Amino acid sequence: MIATRLRRCTQLAALFPKCPDFRLFSSFASAPPLPSSRLLSPSYPSQLTRGTCVIFPKHLFSTLSDTVPSTPDKSTFERLYVHGVVQPQIDRVVCNNESNSGKDAETNPVKEKDSEMEMSGAEKEAWWLLNQSVVNYCGSPVGTLAANDPGLCNQMLNYDQVFIRDFVPSAIAFLLKGEGEIVRNFLLHTLQLQSWEKTVDCYSPGQGLMPASFKVRTVPLDGNSEAFEEVLDPDFGESAIGRVAPVDSGLWWIILLRAYGKITGDYALQERIDVQTGIRLILNLCLSDGFDMFPTLLVTDGSCMIDRRMGIHGHPLEIQALFYSALRCAREMIIINDSSKNQVRAISNRLTALSFHIRQYYWIDMRKINEIYRYKTEEYSHDAINKFNIYPDQIPSWLVDWIPEKGGYLIGNLQPAHMDFRFFSLGNLWAIVSSLATDRQAEGILNLIDEKWDDLVANMPLKICYPALEYDEWRIITGSDPKNTPWSYHNGGAWPTLLWQFTLACIKMGRQDLAHRALEVAEKRLSNDKWPEYYDTRTGRFIGKQSHLYQTWTIAGFLVSKMLLQNPELASILICEEDLELLEGCACGVSKSARTKCSRKAARSQVLV
Ligand code: GLC
């Protein structure tokens, strides 16, 4: 049982559509009459208003028959699609992509040379679909649906909600296009949700928690059947499968807030008292004392993009990389005054310890694996080499042959007597983007992806993790999860949304060649396959067995990747460069001799692997 207060916005408006198909209806019905042949004439798009597209349901389009009028009216559509007589499927998107006005061009950070003239068909379609997924609250855009798959009208689960993590690539796409309003609204509205009173089964989670997702609901206003109001209804994990609190939401919120300021120049937003309080509440939650001995964040399984049981409880890399990134971003944004100065000091200390810990203990390459292979165990002393008491037999057999001569990566998790040797893409990529990894490590990670292209990219970038859990491991670690079977979904599936993060990492390290290659692979398939959420099999050949189509972060990730490659300098809104001051703290802290002088040189020698 959860007790909540709904955020209200009174509006005497018609009910929001319950089914996402209903939205299609308006564009469909107001479109010019369909041509009588199944093939659209090349001149058809010019009959549309400039800058608009129309989606035609596949069934209607491919089997135009006597019973279906060429100018469909509302009742035809309702009969066929709303009442579920026919499985609604959209198959054709027809666009008139002449530019709509000069307004965008004025504020658009992506230069004119990249304007719509040079857009591929897939890009035009992606923009149209992204705009279609926008969710409004009280008449203003506040986010994008996780998926807008008309084929799954009644089985959307919670994909008809705005997910915080899913919205990030949408937000970046809009920002790169010069559209800041939706991002600003999103940041402010989610901030309001943060301060909700929430209790789950008589227990209240921490105050700074951000929801995993939220939904705009339209409800009758005070029992009045004629008047309605819109409310924001968040999910902090209390309805989510597994009931896990989304640790990554607040971290993403901070990262997005900084990106918004950097690209729009609207720093006033991050300086507002409520926004400053929001940042500090999130960090209070992350920095609060507990029993933990490590500087990494201790979380339960499924508290990030991988939101089901996958054996990532403890100190998973993805959370640590986002935590580091959020701390770096927050340090830039928090206004220093008497009430904040202790927290800022705590942030710096944590950054120092966190980067040392991850660089030192999560990194593996040929040399390190060989070292682990020869570890002595049960070392009881301050100077132990094998600090976490890792038994060499834990080194999995696949890794011995898989690790390339050149390159390496950050392991998925580190706990007492346990190293999770799986390669997790998001954590490794975000460690590059945030400079949690050293430059040498970052180069090593990209070298590894290059060397292991057939395992990590193959037919669709990018594997969420490698390798998959199989047989008994799958049974025990996932709890026999039928969605996470080997090489599917979170268990070794390929997630096209990761393309934008891969592109960022490549740009930071000057390896655009890799990002171009990955983008080419994705562009061949995404539009034809209807923008799936994920792909299955070892090489990512099949559309995922339960994959949603028209998944928004697949669409947005593709667009962001395209735009960043055209304007790599804009990657700076998300990147953090190495901060040598933090390393100095590190050199002092870890030095065995208290008298070792703090210097940049000492710092480098301490933490650069
Ligand atoms: C799945 C993903 C999660 C995502 C959600 C909505 O649950 O694991 O990361 O946020 O779908 O797309």
Coordinates of C-alpha atoms and ligand atoms in Angstrom, one line a residue:
M1 CA 0.0 0.0 0.0
I2 CA 1.3 3.4 -0.9
A3 CA 0.0 6.7 0.4
T4 CA 0.5 9.6 -2.0
R5 CA -0.6 13.1 -2.6
L6 CA -1.3 13.9 -6.2
R7 CA 0.1 17.0 -7.8
R8 CA -2.7 18.8 -9.4
C9 CA -3.2 21.2 -12.3
T10 CA -6.8 22.1 -12.7
Q11 CA -8.0 22.1 -16.3
L12 CA -11.5 22.0 -17.7
A13 CA -10.5 19.8 -20.5
A14 CA -11.6 16.7 -22.3
L15 CA -10.4 13.4 -20.9
F16 CA -6.9 12.4 -21.9
P17 CA -7.0 9.5 -24.3
K18 CA -6.5 6.2 -22.5
C19 CA -5.0 4.4 -25.5
P20 CA -2.0 5.9 -27.3
D21 CA -3.7 5.0 -30.7
F22 CA -6.2 7.7 -30.1
R23 CA -3.5 10.3 -30.7
L24 CA -2.8 8.8 -34.1
F25 CA -6.4 9.2 -35.0
S26 CA -6.2 13.0 -35.1
S27 CA -3.4 13.1 -37.5
F28 CA -4.8 10.3 -39.5
A29 CA -8.2 11.7 -39.9
S30 CA -7.0 15.2 -40.7
A31 CA -4.7 13.9 -43.3
P32 CA -5.4 14.5 -47.0
P33 CA -7.5 11.7 -48.5
L34 CA -5.5 8.5 -49.1
P35 CA -4.7 7.7 -52.6
S36 CA -6.6 4.8 -54.1
S37 CA -3.6 2.7 -54.8
R38 CA -1.5 1.0 -52.2
L39 CA 1.5 3.0 -53.3
L40 CA 1.7 6.6 -52.3
S41 CA 2.4 8.9 -55.1
P42 CA 5.7 10.8 -54.7
S43 CA 3.7 14.0 -54.6
Y44 CA 1.6 12.9 -51.6
P45 CA 3.8 14.4 -48.9
S46 CA 3.6 17.8 -50.5
Q47 CA -0.2 17.8 -49.7
L48 CA 0.7 17.7 -46.0
T49 CA 1.3 20.8 -43.9
R50 CA 5.0 21.6 -43.9
G51 CA 6.9 19.9 -41.1
T52 CA 4.3 17.3 -40.4
C53 CA 4.0 13.6 -40.9
V54 CA 1.1 11.2 -41.0
I55 CA 1.2 7.6 -39.8
F56 CA -1.0 5.2 -41.7
P57 CA -2.0 2.0 -40.0
K58 CA -0.4 -0.8 -41.8
H59 CA -3.6 -2.9 -42.3
L60 CA -5.4 0.1 -43.9
F61 CA -2.6 1.0 -46.1
S62 CA -1.6 -2.4 -47.4
T63 CA -5.1 -3.9 -48.1
L64 CA -7.2 -1.0 -49.2
S65 CA -10.5 -2.6 -50.0
D66 CA -14.1 -1.6 -50.8
T67 CA -15.0 -1.8 -47.1
V68 CA -12.5 0.8 -46.1
P69 CA -13.2 4.3 -47.4
S70 CA -10.2 6.1 -48.9
T71 CA -10.9 9.0 -46.6
P72 CA -11.3 7.3 -43.3
D73 CA -13.5 8.9 -40.7
K74 CA -13.4 8.7 -37.0
S75 CA -15.8 5.8 -36.7
T76 CA -13.8 3.7 -39.2
F77 CA -10.7 4.2 -37.1
E78 CA -12.5 3.5 -33.9
R79 CA -14.1 0.4 -35.3
L80 CA -10.9 -1.0 -36.6
Y81 CA -8.4 0.1 -34.1
V82 CA -9.8 1.4 -30.8
H83 CA -12.2 -1.6 -30.3
G84 CA -9.4 -4.0 -31.2
V85 CA -11.1 -5.6 -34.2
V86 CA -7.8 -5.4 -36.0
Q87 CA -4.4 -5.3 -34.3
P88 CA -3.3 -1.8 -34.9
Q89 CA 0.0 -1.6 -36.6
I90 CA 1.6 1.4 -38.1
D91 CA 3.8 0.8 -41.0
R92 CA 4.2 3.9 -43.1
V93 CA 5.2 7.3 -42.0
V94 CA 4.8 9.9 -44.6
C95 CA 6.4 13.3 -44.0
N96 CA 6.6 16.7 -45.5
N97 CA 10.0 17.7 -44.2
E98 CA 10.4 21.1 -45.6
S99 CA 11.6 23.3 -42.7
N100 CA 8.7 24.8 -40.8
S101 CA 10.1 28.2 -39.7
G102 CA 13.2 30.2 -39.1
K103 CA 12.6 30.1 -35.4
D104 CA 14.4 26.8 -34.7
A105 CA 17.4 27.8 -36.9
E106 CA 18.0 30.9 -34.7
T107 CA 18.4 29.0 -31.5
N108 CA 19.6 25.7 -32.9
P109 CA 23.0 24.8 -31.7
V110 CA 23.4 22.3 -34.5
K111 CA 24.7 24.3 -37.4
E112 CA 22.7 25.1 -40.5
K113 CA 24.8 22.7 -42.6
D114 CA 23.3 19.8 -40.7
S115 CA 19.7 21.0 -41.2
E116 CA 16.9 18.9 -42.5
M117 CA 18.3 19.1 -46.1
E118 CA 20.9 16.5 -45.1
M119 CA 18.7 14.3 -43.0
S120 CA 18.3 10.7 -44.0
G121 CA 14.8 9.2 -44.2
A122 CA 15.4 7.4 -40.9
E123 CA 16.3 10.7 -39.2
K124 CA 13.2 12.4 -40.5
E125 CA 11.0 9.5 -39.3
A126 CA 12.8 9.5 -35.9
W127 CA 12.1 13.2 -35.4
W128 CA 8.5 12.8 -36.2
L129 CA 8.2 9.8 -33.9
L130 CA 10.0 11.6 -31.1
N131 CA 7.7 14.5 -31.3
Q132 CA 4.7 12.1 -31.3
S133 CA 5.9 10.7 -28.0
V134 CA 5.8 14.0 -26.2
V135 CA 3.6 14.1 -23.1
N136 CA 1.9 17.3 -22.0
Y137 CA 0.9 18.4 -18.6
C138 CA -1.4 21.4 -18.2
G139 CA -0.8 22.3 -21.8
S140 CA 3.0 22.2 -21.6
P141 CA 5.4 19.4 -22.7
V142 CA 7.0 17.6 -19.8
G143 CA 8.6 14.5 -21.1
T144 CA 8.3 11.6 -23.6
L145 CA 6.6 8.2 -23.3
A146 CA 8.9 5.2 -22.9
A147 CA 7.3 3.6 -25.9
N148 CA 4.6 4.5 -28.3
D149 CA 3.8 1.1 -29.7
P150 CA 0.3 1.1 -31.1
G151 CA 0.5 -2.7 -31.5
L152 CA 0.5 -3.0 -27.7
C153 CA -2.3 -0.7 -26.8
N154 CA -3.5 -2.8 -23.9
Q155 CA -0.2 -4.4 -22.9
M156 CA 1.9 -1.3 -22.3
L157 CA 2.6 -2.2 -18.7
N158 CA 4.3 1.1 -17.6
Y159 CA 5.8 2.0 -21.0
D160 CA 3.1 4.6 -21.3
Q161 CA 4.9 6.6 -18.6
V162 CA 7.7 9.1 -18.7
F163 CA 10.8 7.4 -17.3
I164 CA 13.5 9.6 -15.9
R165 CA 16.4 7.6 -17.4
D166 CA 14.6 7.1 -20.7
F167 CA 13.9 10.8 -21.1
V168 CA 17.6 11.7 -20.9
P169 CA 18.4 11.0 -24.6
S170 CA 15.1 12.6 -25.6
A171 CA 16.1 15.7 -23.6
I172 CA 19.5 15.8 -25.2
A173 CA 18.0 15.5 -28.7
F174 CA 15.7 18.4 -28.0
L175 CA 18.5 20.5 -26.5
L176 CA 20.7 19.9 -29.4
K177 CA 17.9 21.0 -31.6
G178 CA 17.5 24.2 -29.7
E179 CA 14.3 23.2 -27.8
G180 CA 14.9 23.8 -24.1
E181 CA 11.3 24.2 -22.9
I182 CA 10.4 20.6 -22.5
V183 CA 13.7 19.9 -20.6
R184 CA 13.1 22.8 -18.3
N185 CA 9.6 21.7 -17.6
F186 CA 10.7 18.1 -17.0
L187 CA 13.4 19.2 -14.6
L188 CA 11.0 21.4 -12.6
H189 CA 8.1 19.0 -12.5
T190 CA 10.2 16.0 -11.5
L191 CA 11.7 18.2 -8.8
Q192 CA 8.2 18.6 -7.3
L193 CA 7.7 14.9 -7.3
Q194 CA 10.9 14.5 -5.3
S195 CA 9.4 16.2 -2.3
W196 CA 6.4 13.9 -2.2
E197 CA 5.4 12.3 1.1
K198 CA 5.7 8.6 0.3
T199 CA 5.2 5.6 2.4
V200 CA 5.4 2.0 1.3
D201 CA 3.9 -0.5 3.7
C202 CA 4.2 1.9 6.6
Y203 CA 7.8 2.8 5.7
S204 CA 9.1 6.0 4.2
P205 CA 12.0 6.0 1.7
G206 CA 14.6 8.7 1.9
Q207 CA 13.6 12.3 1.2
G208 CA 15.7 13.0 -1.9
L209 CA 14.5 10.0 -3.9
M210 CA 13.4 10.8 -7.5
P211 CA 10.8 8.6 -9.1
A212 CA 11.6 6.0 -11.8
S213 CA 8.7 7.3 -13.9
F214 CA 5.6 9.3 -13.8
K215 CA 2.3 9.5 -15.6
V216 CA -0.1 12.3 -16.3
R217 CA -3.6 11.3 -15.3
T218 CA -6.8 13.1 -15.9
V219 CA -9.2 12.7 -13.0
P220 CA -12.6 14.3 -12.3
L221 CA -12.3 17.5 -10.4
D222 CA -13.8 17.1 -6.9
G223 CA -16.5 14.6 -8.0
N224 CA -17.6 16.9 -10.8
S225 CA -18.3 14.8 -13.9
E226 CA -17.9 17.8 -16.3
A227 CA -14.7 19.2 -15.0
F228 CA -11.3 17.4 -15.0
E229 CA -7.9 18.1 -13.7
E230 CA -4.5 16.7 -14.6
V231 CA -2.3 15.1 -12.0
L232 CA 1.2 13.9 -12.0
D233 CA 1.4 10.4 -10.6
P234 CA 4.9 9.2 -9.9
D235 CA 6.2 5.7 -9.3
F236 CA 9.1 5.5 -6.8
G237 CA 9.4 1.8 -7.3
E238 CA 6.4 0.9 -5.3
S239 CA 4.5 -0.3 -8.3
A240 CA 7.5 -1.3 -10.4
I241 CA 8.2 -5.0 -10.9
G242 CA 10.4 -6.1 -8.0
R243 CA 9.7 -2.9 -6.0
V244 CA 13.2 -1.5 -6.4
A245 CA 14.0 2.2 -5.7
P246 CA 15.5 3.7 -8.8
V247 CA 18.9 4.9 -7.5
D248 CA 19.9 6.2 -11.0
S249 CA 17.0 8.6 -11.4
G250 CA 18.3 11.4 -9.2
L251 CA 21.8 11.0 -10.7
W252 CA 20.5 11.4 -14.2
W253 CA 18.5 14.4 -13.1
I254 CA 21.6 16.2 -11.9
I255 CA 23.5 15.2 -15.1
L256 CA 20.7 16.6 -17.2
L257 CA 20.4 19.8 -15.2
R258 CA 24.1 20.6 -15.9
A259 CA 23.7 19.8 -19.6
Y260 CA 20.6 22.0 -19.8
G261 CA 22.5 24.9 -18.3
K262 CA 25.6 24.5 -20.4
I263 CA 23.7 24.4 -23.7
T264 CA 21.0 27.0 -23.1
G265 CA 23.0 29.4 -20.9
D266 CA 20.0 29.4 -18.6
Y267 CA 22.1 29.1 -15.4
A268 CA 19.3 30.9 -13.5
L269 CA 17.5 27.6 -13.4
Q270 CA 20.2 25.7 -11.4
E271 CA 20.6 28.7 -9.1
R272 CA 17.0 28.7 -8.0
I273 CA 16.6 27.8 -4.3
D274 CA 14.3 24.9 -5.0
V275 CA 16.6 23.5 -7.6
Q276 CA 19.7 23.9 -5.3
T277 CA 17.7 22.2 -2.5
G278 CA 16.8 19.4 -4.9
I279 CA 20.4 18.7 -5.8
R280 CA 21.4 18.7 -2.2
L281 CA 18.6 16.3 -1.2
I282 CA 19.7 13.8 -3.8
L283 CA 23.3 14.0 -2.6
N284 CA 22.3 13.8 1.1
L285 CA 20.7 10.5 0.3
C286 CA 23.8 9.3 -1.5
L287 CA 26.4 10.6 0.9
S288 CA 24.7 9.6 4.1
D289 CA 26.7 7.4 6.5
G290 CA 26.0 3.7 6.7
F291 CA 27.9 0.5 7.5
D292 CA 29.7 0.4 4.2
M293 CA 33.5 0.4 4.1
F294 CA 33.8 1.3 0.4
P295 CA 33.4 4.7 -1.3
T296 CA 31.1 3.1 -3.9
L297 CA 27.3 3.2 -3.5
L298 CA 25.7 0.1 -2.0
V299 CA 22.5 -0.7 -3.8
T300 CA 20.0 -3.6 -4.3
D301 CA 19.7 -5.5 -7.5
G302 CA 17.9 -3.8 -10.4
S303 CA 18.2 -0.2 -9.2
C304 CA 19.3 1.2 -12.6
M305 CA 18.8 0.6 -16.3
I306 CA 18.9 -3.1 -15.5
D307 CA 15.8 -3.0 -13.4
R308 CA 15.3 -6.7 -12.8
R309 CA 17.2 -9.3 -10.8
M310 CA 20.5 -9.8 -12.7
G311 CA 23.0 -10.3 -9.9
I312 CA 24.1 -6.7 -9.8
H313 CA 23.3 -5.9 -6.2
G314 CA 26.2 -4.5 -4.1
H315 CA 28.4 -2.0 -5.9
P316 CA 27.5 -2.2 -9.6
L317 CA 29.7 -0.2 -12.0
E318 CA 26.7 1.5 -13.7
I319 CA 25.6 3.2 -10.5
Q320 CA 29.2 4.1 -9.5
A321 CA 29.9 5.8 -12.9
L322 CA 26.6 7.7 -12.7
F323 CA 27.3 8.6 -9.1
Y324 CA 30.7 9.9 -10.0
S325 CA 29.3 11.9 -12.9
A326 CA 26.5 13.4 -10.8
L327 CA 29.0 14.4 -8.0
R328 CA 31.2 16.1 -10.6
C329 CA 28.2 17.9 -12.1
A330 CA 26.8 18.9 -8.7
R331 CA 30.1 20.3 -7.6
E332 CA 30.0 22.7 -10.5
M333 CA 26.4 23.7 -9.8
I334 CA 26.1 24.0 -6.0
I335 CA 26.4 27.6 -4.8
I336 CA 28.9 27.6 -2.0
N337 CA 27.7 29.3 1.2
D338 CA 27.7 28.5 4.9
S339 CA 25.0 25.9 4.6
S340 CA 26.5 24.1 1.6
K341 CA 30.2 24.2 2.2
N342 CA 30.4 21.0 4.3
Q343 CA 28.5 19.1 1.6
V344 CA 30.8 20.5 -1.1
R345 CA 33.8 19.3 0.9
A346 CA 32.1 15.9 1.3
I347 CA 31.6 15.7 -2.4
S348 CA 35.2 16.4 -3.2
N349 CA 36.4 13.8 -0.7
R350 CA 34.0 11.2 -2.1
L351 CA 35.1 11.9 -5.6
T352 CA 38.7 11.4 -4.7
A353 CA 38.1 8.1 -2.9
L354 CA 35.7 6.9 -5.5
S355 CA 38.0 7.4 -8.5
F356 CA 40.9 5.8 -6.6
H357 CA 38.8 2.8 -5.7
I358 CA 37.3 2.2 -9.2
R359 CA 40.6 2.8 -11.1
Q360 CA 42.5 0.6 -8.8
Y361 CA 40.2 -2.3 -8.0
Y362 CA 37.7 -2.5 -10.9
W363 CA 40.2 -2.3 -13.7
I364 CA 41.2 -5.6 -15.4
D365 CA 43.5 -6.4 -18.4
M366 CA 45.8 -9.2 -19.3
R367 CA 48.3 -8.2 -16.7
K368 CA 45.8 -7.8 -13.9
I369 CA 44.0 -11.1 -14.6
N370 CA 47.4 -12.8 -14.5
E371 CA 48.0 -11.2 -11.1
I372 CA 44.6 -12.4 -9.8
Y373 CA 45.4 -15.8 -11.1
R374 CA 48.4 -15.9 -8.9
Y375 CA 46.8 -14.3 -5.8
K376 CA 47.4 -15.7 -2.4
T377 CA 44.3 -15.8 -0.3
E378 CA 43.4 -15.3 3.4
E379 CA 45.9 -12.4 3.8
Y380 CA 45.3 -10.8 7.2
S381 CA 47.2 -7.5 7.2
H382 CA 47.1 -3.9 6.2
D383 CA 49.4 -4.5 3.3
A384 CA 47.5 -7.4 1.7
I385 CA 47.8 -7.5 -2.0
N386 CA 44.5 -9.4 -2.4
K387 CA 42.5 -7.0 -0.3
F388 CA 39.1 -8.4 -1.1
N389 CA 40.1 -12.0 -0.7
I390 CA 39.3 -13.0 -4.2
Y391 CA 39.8 -16.7 -4.9
P392 CA 41.6 -17.2 -8.2
D393 CA 39.2 -19.9 -9.2
Q394 CA 36.6 -17.2 -9.7
I395 CA 38.2 -16.2 -13.0
P396 CA 35.7 -17.5 -15.5
S397 CA 37.0 -19.7 -18.3
W398 CA 35.5 -17.5 -21.0
L399 CA 37.6 -14.5 -19.8
V400 CA 41.0 -16.2 -20.1
D401 CA 40.6 -16.5 -23.8
W402 CA 38.5 -13.4 -24.3
I403 CA 40.6 -10.7 -22.8
P404 CA 42.7 -9.1 -25.6
E405 CA 46.4 -8.4 -25.4
K406 CA 45.7 -4.7 -25.8
G407 CA 42.9 -3.0 -23.8
G408 CA 40.8 -3.9 -20.8
Y409 CA 37.7 -2.8 -18.9
L410 CA 36.1 -2.1 -15.6
I411 CA 34.5 -5.1 -14.0
G412 CA 30.8 -5.1 -13.2
N413 CA 30.9 -5.3 -9.4
L414 CA 33.3 -5.8 -6.5
Q415 CA 32.4 -7.2 -3.1
P416 CA 34.2 -9.1 -0.5
A417 CA 35.5 -12.4 -2.1
H418 CA 33.6 -11.6 -5.3
M419 CA 34.4 -10.0 -8.6
D420 CA 31.7 -9.9 -11.3
F421 CA 33.8 -10.2 -14.4
R422 CA 31.0 -9.5 -16.8
F423 CA 31.5 -6.5 -19.2
F424 CA 28.7 -3.9 -18.6
S425 CA 28.5 -1.4 -21.4
L426 CA 26.8 1.5 -19.8
G427 CA 29.1 1.6 -16.7
N428 CA 32.2 1.4 -18.9
L429 CA 31.0 4.1 -21.3
W430 CA 29.9 6.4 -18.6
A431 CA 33.2 5.9 -16.7
I432 CA 34.9 7.3 -19.9
V433 CA 32.4 10.2 -20.3
S434 CA 32.8 11.3 -16.7
S435 CA 36.6 10.7 -16.4
L436 CA 36.0 8.2 -13.7
A437 CA 38.4 6.0 -15.8
T438 CA 41.9 7.3 -16.5
D439 CA 42.7 8.2 -20.1
R440 CA 44.7 5.0 -20.5
Q441 CA 41.8 3.0 -19.2
A442 CA 39.3 4.8 -21.4
E443 CA 41.5 4.1 -24.5
G444 CA 41.7 0.5 -23.3
I445 CA 37.9 0.1 -23.0
L446 CA 37.4 1.4 -26.6
N447 CA 40.2 -0.8 -27.8
L448 CA 38.5 -3.7 -26.3
I449 CA 35.2 -2.8 -27.9
D450 CA 37.0 -2.5 -31.2
E451 CA 38.7 -5.9 -30.8
K452 CA 35.6 -7.6 -29.6
W453 CA 33.3 -6.0 -32.1
D454 CA 31.6 -9.2 -33.1
D455 CA 30.7 -9.9 -29.5
L456 CA 29.7 -6.5 -28.4
V457 CA 28.2 -4.9 -31.6
A458 CA 27.9 -7.4 -34.4
N459 CA 24.4 -6.8 -35.9
M460 CA 23.2 -4.1 -33.4
P461 CA 25.1 -1.8 -31.1
L462 CA 25.4 -2.4 -28.1
K463 CA 25.3 -5.4 -25.9
I464 CA 24.0 -4.4 -22.5
C465 CA 26.4 -6.9 -20.9
Y466 CA 28.7 -9.7 -22.0
P467 CA 28.5 -12.6 -21.7
A468 CA 25.0 -13.9 -20.9
L469 CA 24.2 -16.0 -17.8
E470 CA 23.4 -19.5 -18.9
Y471 CA 22.1 -22.8 -17.5
D472 CA 22.4 -22.9 -13.6
E473 CA 23.8 -19.4 -13.4
W474 CA 20.7 -18.1 -15.2
R475 CA 18.5 -20.1 -13.0
I476 CA 20.1 -19.1 -9.7
I477 CA 21.1 -15.5 -10.4
T478 CA 18.0 -14.3 -12.4
G479 CA 15.6 -16.5 -10.4
S480 CA 14.7 -18.3 -13.7
D481 CA 13.5 -15.0 -15.2
P482 CA 11.8 -15.9 -18.6
K483 CA 12.4 -12.4 -19.9
N484 CA 16.1 -12.5 -19.1
T485 CA 16.9 -15.8 -20.8
P486 CA 20.4 -16.1 -22.2
W487 CA 21.2 -13.5 -24.9
S488 CA 17.9 -11.7 -24.4
Y489 CA 16.9 -8.4 -22.8
H490 CA 19.2 -7.5 -19.8
N491 CA 21.0 -10.8 -20.1
G492 CA 23.2 -10.2 -23.1
G493 CA 20.6 -8.4 -25.3
A494 CA 21.7 -5.6 -27.6
W495 CA 20.2 -2.1 -26.7
P496 CA 20.3 0.4 -29.5
T497 CA 19.8 3.3 -27.1
L498 CA 23.3 2.7 -25.8
L499 CA 24.5 4.2 -29.1
W500 CA 24.4 7.7 -27.9
Q501 CA 26.5 7.0 -24.8
F502 CA 29.0 5.0 -27.0
T503 CA 29.2 8.0 -29.3
L504 CA 29.9 10.4 -26.4
A505 CA 32.7 8.1 -25.2
C506 CA 34.2 7.8 -28.7
I507 CA 34.1 11.6 -29.2
K508 CA 35.8 12.2 -25.8
M509 CA 38.6 9.8 -26.8
G510 CA 38.9 10.9 -30.4
R511 CA 37.6 7.6 -31.7
Q512 CA 34.7 8.8 -33.9
D513 CA 35.6 6.1 -36.4
L514 CA 34.1 3.6 -34.0
A515 CA 31.0 5.6 -33.4
H516 CA 30.4 6.0 -37.2
R517 CA 30.8 2.3 -37.7
A518 CA 28.3 1.5 -35.0
L519 CA 25.8 4.1 -36.2
E520 CA 26.0 2.6 -39.7
V521 CA 25.1 -0.8 -38.4
A522 CA 22.2 0.6 -36.5
E523 CA 20.9 2.8 -39.2
K524 CA 20.6 -0.1 -41.6
R525 CA 18.0 -1.7 -39.3
L526 CA 16.3 0.5 -36.8
S527 CA 13.7 2.1 -39.1
N528 CA 12.8 -1.1 -40.9
D529 CA 12.5 -2.9 -37.6
K530 CA 10.3 -0.2 -36.2
W531 CA 12.8 1.1 -33.6
P532 CA 12.8 -1.8 -31.2
E533 CA 13.7 -1.6 -27.5
Y534 CA 16.3 -4.4 -27.7
Y535 CA 17.6 -7.2 -29.9
D536 CA 18.2 -10.9 -29.0
T537 CA 20.8 -13.6 -29.8
R538 CA 24.5 -13.7 -29.4
T539 CA 25.0 -11.4 -32.3
G540 CA 21.9 -9.3 -32.0
R541 CA 20.2 -10.7 -35.1
F542 CA 16.6 -10.9 -33.9
I543 CA 14.3 -8.2 -32.6
G544 CA 13.9 -9.0 -28.9
K545 CA 11.2 -11.6 -28.1
Q546 CA 9.2 -9.2 -25.9
S547 CA 10.7 -6.0 -27.2
H548 CA 8.5 -3.0 -27.5
L549 CA 8.5 -1.3 -30.9
Y550 CA 8.7 2.5 -31.3
Q551 CA 10.8 2.7 -28.1
T552 CA 11.5 6.3 -27.5
W553 CA 15.0 6.0 -26.2
T554 CA 16.0 3.9 -29.2
I555 CA 14.7 6.7 -31.4
A556 CA 16.3 9.5 -29.4
G557 CA 19.6 7.7 -28.9
F558 CA 19.9 7.4 -32.7
L559 CA 19.2 11.1 -33.2
V560 CA 21.6 12.2 -30.5
S561 CA 24.3 10.0 -31.9
K562 CA 23.8 11.5 -35.4
M563 CA 23.8 15.1 -34.1
L564 CA 26.8 14.6 -31.9
L565 CA 28.9 13.1 -34.7
Q566 CA 28.0 16.1 -36.8
N567 CA 28.9 18.5 -34.0
P568 CA 31.3 16.8 -31.7
E569 CA 32.1 19.9 -29.8
L570 CA 28.6 19.7 -28.3
A571 CA 29.5 16.6 -26.5
S572 CA 31.0 18.9 -23.9
I573 CA 27.6 19.4 -22.3
L574 CA 27.8 15.9 -20.9
I575 CA 31.5 15.2 -20.6
C576 CA 33.7 15.9 -17.5
E577 CA 37.4 16.2 -18.1
E578 CA 40.0 14.9 -15.7
D579 CA 40.3 17.1 -12.5
L580 CA 43.8 17.0 -11.2
E581 CA 42.9 18.6 -7.9
L582 CA 40.8 15.6 -7.1
L583 CA 43.8 13.4 -7.8
E584 CA 46.0 15.4 -5.4
G585 CA 43.6 14.5 -2.6
C586 CA 43.9 11.0 -3.7
A587 CA 47.7 10.9 -3.6
C588 CA 47.7 12.2 -0.1
G589 CA 45.0 9.9 1.2
V590 CA 46.5 6.7 -0.1
S591 CA 50.1 7.4 0.4
K592 CA 51.7 5.0 2.9
S593 CA 54.0 7.7 4.2
A594 CA 52.1 10.6 5.8
R595 CA 55.0 12.8 4.8
T596 CA 54.7 12.3 1.1
K597 CA 54.3 15.7 -0.5
C598 CA 51.1 16.4 -2.3
S599 CA 51.9 17.2 -5.9
R600 CA 50.3 16.6 -9.3
K601 CA 53.2 14.3 -10.2
A602 CA 52.6 12.3 -7.1
A603 CA 48.9 12.2 -7.9
R604 CA 49.5 10.9 -11.4
S605 CA 51.8 8.2 -10.2
Q606 CA 49.3 7.1 -7.6
V607 CA 46.2 6.7 -9.7
L608 CA 47.2 6.3 -13.3
V609 CA 47.2 2.7 -14.1
Ligands
GLC1 C1 12.9 -1.5 -19.0 C2 14.3 -1.2 -18.8 C3 14.5 0.2 -18.1 C4 13.7 1.2 -18.8 C5 12.2 0.8 -19.0 C6 11.4 1.7 -19.8 O1 12.3 -1.8 -17.7 O2 15.1 -2.1 -18.2 O3 15.8 0.5 -18.1 O4 13.8 2.4 -18.2 O5 12.2 -0.5 -19.6 O6 11.9 1.8 -21.1

